[in-house]
XYZ file of C-alpha atoms in Angstrom:
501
model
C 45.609 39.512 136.489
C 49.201 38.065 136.757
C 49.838 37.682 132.914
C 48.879 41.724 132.711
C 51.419 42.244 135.451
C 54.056 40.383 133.860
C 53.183 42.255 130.491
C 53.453 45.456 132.230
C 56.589 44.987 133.765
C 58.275 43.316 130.207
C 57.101 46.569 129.170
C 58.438 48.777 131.617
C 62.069 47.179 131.110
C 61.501 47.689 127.444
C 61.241 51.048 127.970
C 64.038 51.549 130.346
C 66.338 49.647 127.956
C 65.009 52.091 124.855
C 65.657 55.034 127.332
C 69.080 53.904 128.219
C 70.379 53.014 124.772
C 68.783 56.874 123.660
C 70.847 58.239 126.111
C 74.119 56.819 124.873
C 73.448 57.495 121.301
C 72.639 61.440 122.444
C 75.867 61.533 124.127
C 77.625 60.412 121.188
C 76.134 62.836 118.349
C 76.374 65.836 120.890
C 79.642 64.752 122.343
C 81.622 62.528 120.691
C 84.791 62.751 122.365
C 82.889 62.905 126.058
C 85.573 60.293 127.133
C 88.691 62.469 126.283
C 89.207 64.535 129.639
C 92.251 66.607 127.956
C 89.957 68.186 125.570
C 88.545 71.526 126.727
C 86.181 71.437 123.719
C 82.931 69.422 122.662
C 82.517 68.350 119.359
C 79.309 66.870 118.290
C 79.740 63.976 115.331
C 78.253 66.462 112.477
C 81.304 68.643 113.570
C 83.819 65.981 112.862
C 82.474 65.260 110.378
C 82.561 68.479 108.643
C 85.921 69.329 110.040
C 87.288 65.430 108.177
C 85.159 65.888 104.806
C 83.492 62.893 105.156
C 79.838 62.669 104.261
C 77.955 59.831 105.135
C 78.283 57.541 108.340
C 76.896 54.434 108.925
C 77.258 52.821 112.665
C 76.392 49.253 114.325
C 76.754 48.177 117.743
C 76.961 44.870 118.943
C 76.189 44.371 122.664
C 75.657 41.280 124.560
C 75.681 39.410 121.239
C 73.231 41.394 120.059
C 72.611 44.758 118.072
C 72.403 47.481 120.405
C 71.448 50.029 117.978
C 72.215 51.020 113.865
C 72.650 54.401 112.911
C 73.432 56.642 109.423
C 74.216 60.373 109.270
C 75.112 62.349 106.501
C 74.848 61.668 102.729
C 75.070 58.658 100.675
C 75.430 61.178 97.823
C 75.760 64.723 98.297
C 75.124 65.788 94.038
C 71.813 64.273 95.025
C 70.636 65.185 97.863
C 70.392 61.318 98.927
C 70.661 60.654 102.302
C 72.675 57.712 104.129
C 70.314 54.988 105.771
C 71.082 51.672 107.459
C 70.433 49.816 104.169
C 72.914 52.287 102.130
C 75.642 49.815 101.008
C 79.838 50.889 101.055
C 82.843 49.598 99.428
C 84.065 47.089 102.188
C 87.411 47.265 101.065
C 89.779 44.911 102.876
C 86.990 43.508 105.101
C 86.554 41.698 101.636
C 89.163 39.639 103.045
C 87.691 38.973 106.287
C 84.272 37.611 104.861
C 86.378 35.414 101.848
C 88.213 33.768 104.902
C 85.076 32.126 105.586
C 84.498 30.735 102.303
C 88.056 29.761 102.169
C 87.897 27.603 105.272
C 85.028 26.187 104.755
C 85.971 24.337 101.623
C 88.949 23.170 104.381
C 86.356 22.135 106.595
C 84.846 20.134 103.784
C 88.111 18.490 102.713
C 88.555 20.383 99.726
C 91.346 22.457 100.681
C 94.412 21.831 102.544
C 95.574 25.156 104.941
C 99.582 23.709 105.137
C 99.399 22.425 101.344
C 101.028 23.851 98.429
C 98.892 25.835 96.815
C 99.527 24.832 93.343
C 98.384 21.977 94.474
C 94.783 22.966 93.408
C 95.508 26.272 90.882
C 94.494 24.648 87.596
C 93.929 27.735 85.054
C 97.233 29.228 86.250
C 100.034 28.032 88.560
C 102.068 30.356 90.990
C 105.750 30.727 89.229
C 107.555 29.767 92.004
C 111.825 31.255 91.422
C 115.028 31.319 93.665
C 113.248 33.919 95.905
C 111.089 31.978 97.627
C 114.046 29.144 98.446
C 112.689 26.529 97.647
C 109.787 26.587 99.689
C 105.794 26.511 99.071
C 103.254 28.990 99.525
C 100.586 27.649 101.615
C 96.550 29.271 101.468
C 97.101 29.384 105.573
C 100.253 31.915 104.075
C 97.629 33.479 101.799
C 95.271 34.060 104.369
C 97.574 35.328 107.030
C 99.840 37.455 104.652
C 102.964 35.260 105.524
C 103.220 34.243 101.730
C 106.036 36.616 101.263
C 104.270 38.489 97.995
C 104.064 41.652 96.454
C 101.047 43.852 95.507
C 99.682 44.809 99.055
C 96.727 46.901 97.342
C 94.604 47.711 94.001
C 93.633 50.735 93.074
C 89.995 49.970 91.136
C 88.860 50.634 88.005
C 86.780 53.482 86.819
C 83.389 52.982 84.811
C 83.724 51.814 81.584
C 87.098 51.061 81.599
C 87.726 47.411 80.271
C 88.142 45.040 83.729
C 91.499 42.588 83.902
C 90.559 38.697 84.205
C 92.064 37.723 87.076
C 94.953 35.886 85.063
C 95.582 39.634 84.058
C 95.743 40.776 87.443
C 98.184 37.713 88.854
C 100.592 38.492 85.691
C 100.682 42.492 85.948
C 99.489 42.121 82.455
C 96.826 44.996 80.436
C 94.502 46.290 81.346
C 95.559 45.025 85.034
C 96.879 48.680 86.768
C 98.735 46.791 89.806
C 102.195 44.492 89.662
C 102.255 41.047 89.057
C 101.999 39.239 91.870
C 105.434 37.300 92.710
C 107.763 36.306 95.478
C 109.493 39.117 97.155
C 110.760 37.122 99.993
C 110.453 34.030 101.022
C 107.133 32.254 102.436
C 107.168 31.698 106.159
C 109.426 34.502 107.147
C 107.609 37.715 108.184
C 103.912 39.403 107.626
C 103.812 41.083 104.191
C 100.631 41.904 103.433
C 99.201 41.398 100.097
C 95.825 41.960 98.214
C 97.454 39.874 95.431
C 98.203 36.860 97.980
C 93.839 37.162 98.778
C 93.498 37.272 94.897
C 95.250 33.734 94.310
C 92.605 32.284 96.750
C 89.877 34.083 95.039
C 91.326 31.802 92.076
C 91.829 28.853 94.281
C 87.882 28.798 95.191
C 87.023 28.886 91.702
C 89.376 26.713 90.159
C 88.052 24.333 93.422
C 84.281 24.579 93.413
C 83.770 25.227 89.164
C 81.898 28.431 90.788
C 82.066 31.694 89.762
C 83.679 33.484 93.269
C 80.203 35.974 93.737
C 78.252 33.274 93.535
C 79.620 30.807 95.523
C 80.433 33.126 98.468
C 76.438 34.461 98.404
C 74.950 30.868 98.323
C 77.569 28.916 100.885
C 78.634 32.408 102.968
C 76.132 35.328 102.794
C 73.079 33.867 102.544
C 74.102 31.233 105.292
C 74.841 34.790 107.436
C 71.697 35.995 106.191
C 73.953 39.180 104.912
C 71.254 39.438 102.230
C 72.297 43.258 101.349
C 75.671 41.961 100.567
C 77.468 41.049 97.428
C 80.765 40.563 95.901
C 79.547 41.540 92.000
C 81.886 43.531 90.414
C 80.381 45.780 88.933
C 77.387 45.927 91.348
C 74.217 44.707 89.979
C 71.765 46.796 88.654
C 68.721 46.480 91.000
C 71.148 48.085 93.987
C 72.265 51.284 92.372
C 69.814 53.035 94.094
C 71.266 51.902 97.858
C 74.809 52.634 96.809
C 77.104 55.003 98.287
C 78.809 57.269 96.440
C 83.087 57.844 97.300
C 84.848 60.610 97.864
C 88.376 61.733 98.456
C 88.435 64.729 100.528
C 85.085 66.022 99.679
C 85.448 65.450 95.881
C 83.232 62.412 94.152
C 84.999 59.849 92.500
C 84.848 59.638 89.134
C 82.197 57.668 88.388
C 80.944 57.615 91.847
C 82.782 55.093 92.937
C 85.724 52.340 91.325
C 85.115 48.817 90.187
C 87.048 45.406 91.986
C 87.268 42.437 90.055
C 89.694 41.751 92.565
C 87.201 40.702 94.428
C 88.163 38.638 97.489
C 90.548 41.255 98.355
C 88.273 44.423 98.055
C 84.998 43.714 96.332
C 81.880 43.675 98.829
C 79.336 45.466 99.082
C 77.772 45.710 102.400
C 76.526 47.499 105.174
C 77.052 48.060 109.060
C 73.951 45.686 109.860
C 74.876 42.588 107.516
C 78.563 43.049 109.052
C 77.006 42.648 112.278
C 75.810 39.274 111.508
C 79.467 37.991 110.629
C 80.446 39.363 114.024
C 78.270 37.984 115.927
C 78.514 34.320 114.399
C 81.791 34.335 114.707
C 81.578 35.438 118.650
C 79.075 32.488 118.696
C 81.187 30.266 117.138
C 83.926 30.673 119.065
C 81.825 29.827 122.355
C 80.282 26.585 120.318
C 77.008 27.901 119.968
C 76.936 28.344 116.185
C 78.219 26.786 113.549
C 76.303 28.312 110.457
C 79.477 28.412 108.563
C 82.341 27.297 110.663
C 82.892 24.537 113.397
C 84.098 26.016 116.726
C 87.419 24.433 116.155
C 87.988 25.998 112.709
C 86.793 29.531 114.021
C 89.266 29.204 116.870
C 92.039 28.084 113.798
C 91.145 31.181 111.794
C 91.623 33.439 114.835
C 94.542 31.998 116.277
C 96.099 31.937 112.797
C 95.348 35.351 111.672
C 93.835 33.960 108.893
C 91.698 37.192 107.185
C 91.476 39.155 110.586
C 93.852 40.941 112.796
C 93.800 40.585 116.149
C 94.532 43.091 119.482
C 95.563 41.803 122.724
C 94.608 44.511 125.640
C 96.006 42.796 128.522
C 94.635 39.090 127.442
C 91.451 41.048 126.258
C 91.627 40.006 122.812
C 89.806 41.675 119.473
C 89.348 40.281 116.088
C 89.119 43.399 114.279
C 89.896 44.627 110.395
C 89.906 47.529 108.366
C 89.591 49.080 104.823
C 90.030 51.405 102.206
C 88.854 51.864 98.603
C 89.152 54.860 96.563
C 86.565 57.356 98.153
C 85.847 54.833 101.053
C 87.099 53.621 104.448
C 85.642 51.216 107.013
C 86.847 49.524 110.199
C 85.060 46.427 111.819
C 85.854 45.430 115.708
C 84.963 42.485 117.686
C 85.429 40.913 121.590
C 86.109 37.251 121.094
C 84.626 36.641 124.774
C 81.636 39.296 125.570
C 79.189 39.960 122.929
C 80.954 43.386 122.147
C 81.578 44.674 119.269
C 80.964 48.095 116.037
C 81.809 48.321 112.267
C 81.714 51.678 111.258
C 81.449 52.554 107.288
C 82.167 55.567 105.816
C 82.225 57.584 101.806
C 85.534 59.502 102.604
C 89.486 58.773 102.463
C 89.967 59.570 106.185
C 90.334 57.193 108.864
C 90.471 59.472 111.791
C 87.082 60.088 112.005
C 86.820 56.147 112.763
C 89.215 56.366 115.372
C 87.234 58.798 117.505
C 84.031 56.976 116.675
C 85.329 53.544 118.225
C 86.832 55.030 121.154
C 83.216 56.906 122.297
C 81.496 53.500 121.842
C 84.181 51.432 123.631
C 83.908 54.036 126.101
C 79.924 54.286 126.350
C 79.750 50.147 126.695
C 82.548 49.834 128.969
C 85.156 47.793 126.300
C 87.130 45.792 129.136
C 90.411 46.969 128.610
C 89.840 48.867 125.046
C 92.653 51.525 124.986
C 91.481 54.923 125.124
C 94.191 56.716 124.872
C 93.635 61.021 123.781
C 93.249 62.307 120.540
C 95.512 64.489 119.216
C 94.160 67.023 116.387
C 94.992 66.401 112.794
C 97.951 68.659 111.945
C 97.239 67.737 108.061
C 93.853 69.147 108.507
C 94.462 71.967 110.171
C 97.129 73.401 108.086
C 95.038 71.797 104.874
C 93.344 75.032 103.657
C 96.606 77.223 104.323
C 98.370 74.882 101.978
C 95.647 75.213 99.234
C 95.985 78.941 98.976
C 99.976 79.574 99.887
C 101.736 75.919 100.094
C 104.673 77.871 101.609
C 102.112 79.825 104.345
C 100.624 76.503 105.150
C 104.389 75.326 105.625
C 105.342 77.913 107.938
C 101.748 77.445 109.946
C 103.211 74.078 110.727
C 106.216 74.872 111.655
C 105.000 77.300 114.005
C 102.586 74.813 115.666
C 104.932 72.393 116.432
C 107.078 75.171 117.951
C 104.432 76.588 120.218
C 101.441 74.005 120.093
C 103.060 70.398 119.976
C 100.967 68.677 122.394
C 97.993 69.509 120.441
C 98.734 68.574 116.850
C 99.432 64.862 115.899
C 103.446 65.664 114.705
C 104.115 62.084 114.973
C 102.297 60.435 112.292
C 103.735 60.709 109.148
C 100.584 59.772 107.014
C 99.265 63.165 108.200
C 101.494 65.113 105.505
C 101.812 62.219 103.172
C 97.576 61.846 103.057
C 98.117 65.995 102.054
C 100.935 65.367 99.715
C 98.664 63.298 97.769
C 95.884 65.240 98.007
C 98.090 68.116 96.476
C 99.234 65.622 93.970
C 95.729 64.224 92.252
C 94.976 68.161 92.186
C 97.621 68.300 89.766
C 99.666 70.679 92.044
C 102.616 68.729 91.713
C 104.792 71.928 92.653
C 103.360 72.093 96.237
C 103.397 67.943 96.360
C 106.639 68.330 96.710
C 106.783 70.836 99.177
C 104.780 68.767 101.812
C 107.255 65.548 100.672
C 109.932 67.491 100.907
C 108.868 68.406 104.585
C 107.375 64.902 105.672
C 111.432 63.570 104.301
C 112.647 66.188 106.321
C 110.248 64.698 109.669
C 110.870 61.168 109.193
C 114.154 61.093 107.413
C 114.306 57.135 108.293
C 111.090 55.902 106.751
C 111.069 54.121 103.040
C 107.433 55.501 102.986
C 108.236 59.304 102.592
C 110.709 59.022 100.202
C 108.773 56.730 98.228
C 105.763 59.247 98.132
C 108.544 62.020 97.159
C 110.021 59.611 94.545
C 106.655 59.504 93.020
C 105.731 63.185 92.889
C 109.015 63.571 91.308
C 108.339 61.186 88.674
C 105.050 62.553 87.958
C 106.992 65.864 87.338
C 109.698 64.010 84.780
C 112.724 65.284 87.276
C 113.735 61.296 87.167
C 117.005 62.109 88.443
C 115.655 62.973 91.245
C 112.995 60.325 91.592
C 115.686 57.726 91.152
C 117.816 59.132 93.678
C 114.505 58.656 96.303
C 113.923 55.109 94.987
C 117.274 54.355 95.671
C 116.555 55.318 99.540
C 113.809 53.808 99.717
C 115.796 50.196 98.690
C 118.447 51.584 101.244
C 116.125 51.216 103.499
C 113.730 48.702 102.655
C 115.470 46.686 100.459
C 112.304 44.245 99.561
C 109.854 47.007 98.273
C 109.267 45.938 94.856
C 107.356 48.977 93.891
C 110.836 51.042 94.208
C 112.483 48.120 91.917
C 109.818 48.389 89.088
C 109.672 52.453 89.405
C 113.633 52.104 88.857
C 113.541 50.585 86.180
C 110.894 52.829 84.365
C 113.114 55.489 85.530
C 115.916 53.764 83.489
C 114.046 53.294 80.594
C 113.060 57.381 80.562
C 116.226 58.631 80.918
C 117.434 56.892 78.037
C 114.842 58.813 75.875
């Protein structure tokens, strides 16, 4: 009779538990903003969704060290009618860099690896060409990982299908078919945060050149199979027997070409994963930290890679501290969060180019699992956005509806981000509406007149239009104000080299 009872009442529980979690997830699809008392309207997630172009979502939450609950709206491809589903794999973008830490310092653990060591030290196919920039001193991989190497190349743009794919000697040197900059010394190592893809790339060598592996494989045998991420992969391209669970990207509603880009840069932005196999990193980590798992790391080198920044980013909330990191590929964008104390924790994963969308999503969880001390600060609407389809049929009509909104509406509209007009600029831009590109850089100059950014965007859209005298005169500003940024250096001397044609 007592054994029923006890059945019974595990049962019960169940079912309250079920109920409870139910209840949260209904709040957040029919209100996801609930927490935000300065909005007088509700907006359910298929709203936002809509009103940011992005198609498919894919949500876990951690709780208590656990998953709480997984969740997918929207499409995985919309051409095809195929819906997104927890196993539907994303681009992980930067969180590449995140998971490759762990392979990284595990080959430290081992004794295979140095993290204060130079890292030519174990480069055999190629060694870093070390010049007066970086004074002397030594990159270390604990500089690699925490993007305190003082390189270029912060980013990499993919590679369509069928194009031919750089080795990633080719992609160090700058040299074809590579599409990114060589990556060098722009200041040097030690000195500030710079962060650089092309620093994550030289340790995607270093494991190699280390373990006589090929990087995919050795990061699914001694990382994602020890994780049990089995869904996940770092094959660039993707292999075969997945197509059918891939997503397919978009920027701003339109598919990339292809359906989505190619990374042989692979540490730096080549998984392929899901919301549920992220989970498991999060959670091993959150063990780790408190000793109680060691799968890949010890508890010592976990606190080490936290401490250290070394492939994660960290928030401090009033000593409430995160490990948290984000991403972008072409056509995708994904953000993972974690507690380092209790058991809380998301990764969201999305098919679109805008990172908004995320923003609000985080904030209703934090807010629906109490987040102690998550910031939850109010939402402002996206002035980009709002003006967007304005723009698209009168650039000079959707200038003058912004104008007017910051005269009467400012506390509404986010004014004070200047990747709102810049994220339209390019749009405007890969339309081939160069014209009207200009327009919107011409106005985001005009907004932030101090930022390198803007007139680097403005620089470009003027080079793109072959008014180089004009480009050059941005580039220049751009140095005048961030003298480092190599990307103004090399698009000055291009500039050079056209004008004398």
């Amino acid at each position: 009779m007592r054994k029923i009872q006890l059945i019974t009442l595990l049962f019960l529980t169940l079912n309250t538990f079920a109920q409870k979690v139910n209840d949260k997830i209904k709040l957040f699809e029919n209100d996801l903003n609930h927490w935000d008392k300065s909005k007088s309207k509700k907006w359910t997630l298929k709203e936002r969704m809509a009103f940011y172009e992005v198609n498919a979502v894919s949500i876990a939450v951690i709780k208590d060290f656990k998953v709480e609950w997984t969740k997918a709206y929207g499409y995985a491809d919309v051409s095809e009618k195929k819906l997104a589903t927890t196993q539907t794999l994303f681009q992980a973008a930067s969180i590449s860099k995140s998971i490759n830490s762990l392979g990284i310092l595990k080959l430290v653990e081992e004794g295979k690896l140095g993290l204060d060591n130079d890292i030519n030290n174990y480069l055999k196919d190629w060694k870093f060409p070390y010049d007066s920039i970086s004074k002397g001193n030594k990159i270390t991989i604990s500089q690699l990982l925490s993007h305190q190497a003082g390189l270029s190349t912060s980013g990499f743009g993919g590679y369509a299908k069928g194009e031919k794919l750089p080795t990633t000697l080719e992609i160090l040197n700058g040299l074809k078919p590579a599409n990114s900059n060589a990556v060098r010394s722009i200041f040097e190592p030690g000195l500030k945060f710079q962060y650089s893809g092309g620093g994550t790339t030289i340790t995607q060598l270093i494991l190699e050149n280390v373990t006589g592996e090929k990087y995919e494989d050795y990061m699914n045998k001694n990382v994602l199979a020890q994780l049990k991420m089995n869904n996940s992969s770092y094959n660039q391209p993707p292999a075969k027997n997945i197509e059918n669970l891939l997503a397919t990207g978009y920027n701003v509603g339109q598919e990339v070409e292809g359906k989505y880009h190619i990374y042989p840069e692979k540490a730096a932005a080549g998984l392929w994963t899901n919301p549920t196999d992220l989970s498991k990193y999060i959670i091993e980590t959150q063990l780790s930290l408190l000793g109680k798992s060691n799968k890949i790391l010890s508890k010592e080198m976990s606190l080490t890679r936290l401490e250290n920044r070394l492939g994660v980013f960290i928030d401090d909330f009033n000593d409430v501290k995160y490990f948290a990191h984000s991403g972008g590929n072409e056509g995708f964008v994904c953000y993972y969060v974690g507690s380092f104390e209790d058991g809380n924790g998301m990764i969201v994963m999305t098919n679109g180019r805008n990172s908004m969308l995320m923003e609000e999503i985080i904030k209703s969880i934090a807010s629906l699992n109490n987040w102690k001390n998550y910031p939850l600060e109010s939402t402002k609407e996206s002035i980009s956005l709002t003006i967007r389809k304005e723009c698209h049929k009168n650039i000079d009509k959707g200038i003058e509806l912004y104008k007017n909104l910051k005269k009467n509406n400012s506390a509404d509209y986010n004014f004070s981000n200047e990747s709102e007009l810049n994220m339209l600029g390019y749009e405007l831009l890969r339309e081939g509406k160069i014209d009207s590109a200009v327009k919107i850089f011409d106005l985001n100059v005009n907004e932030f007149p101090n930022s390198a950014n803007v007139y680097d965007s403005r620089g470009e859209a003027y080079f793109n239009k072959k008014e180089y005298t004009l480009s050059k005169s941005d580039y220049l500003k751009v140095l005048e104000l961030e003298p480092t940024n190599q990307n103004a250096k090399e698009l000055l001397l291009k500039i050079e080299d056209a004008l004398k044609k």
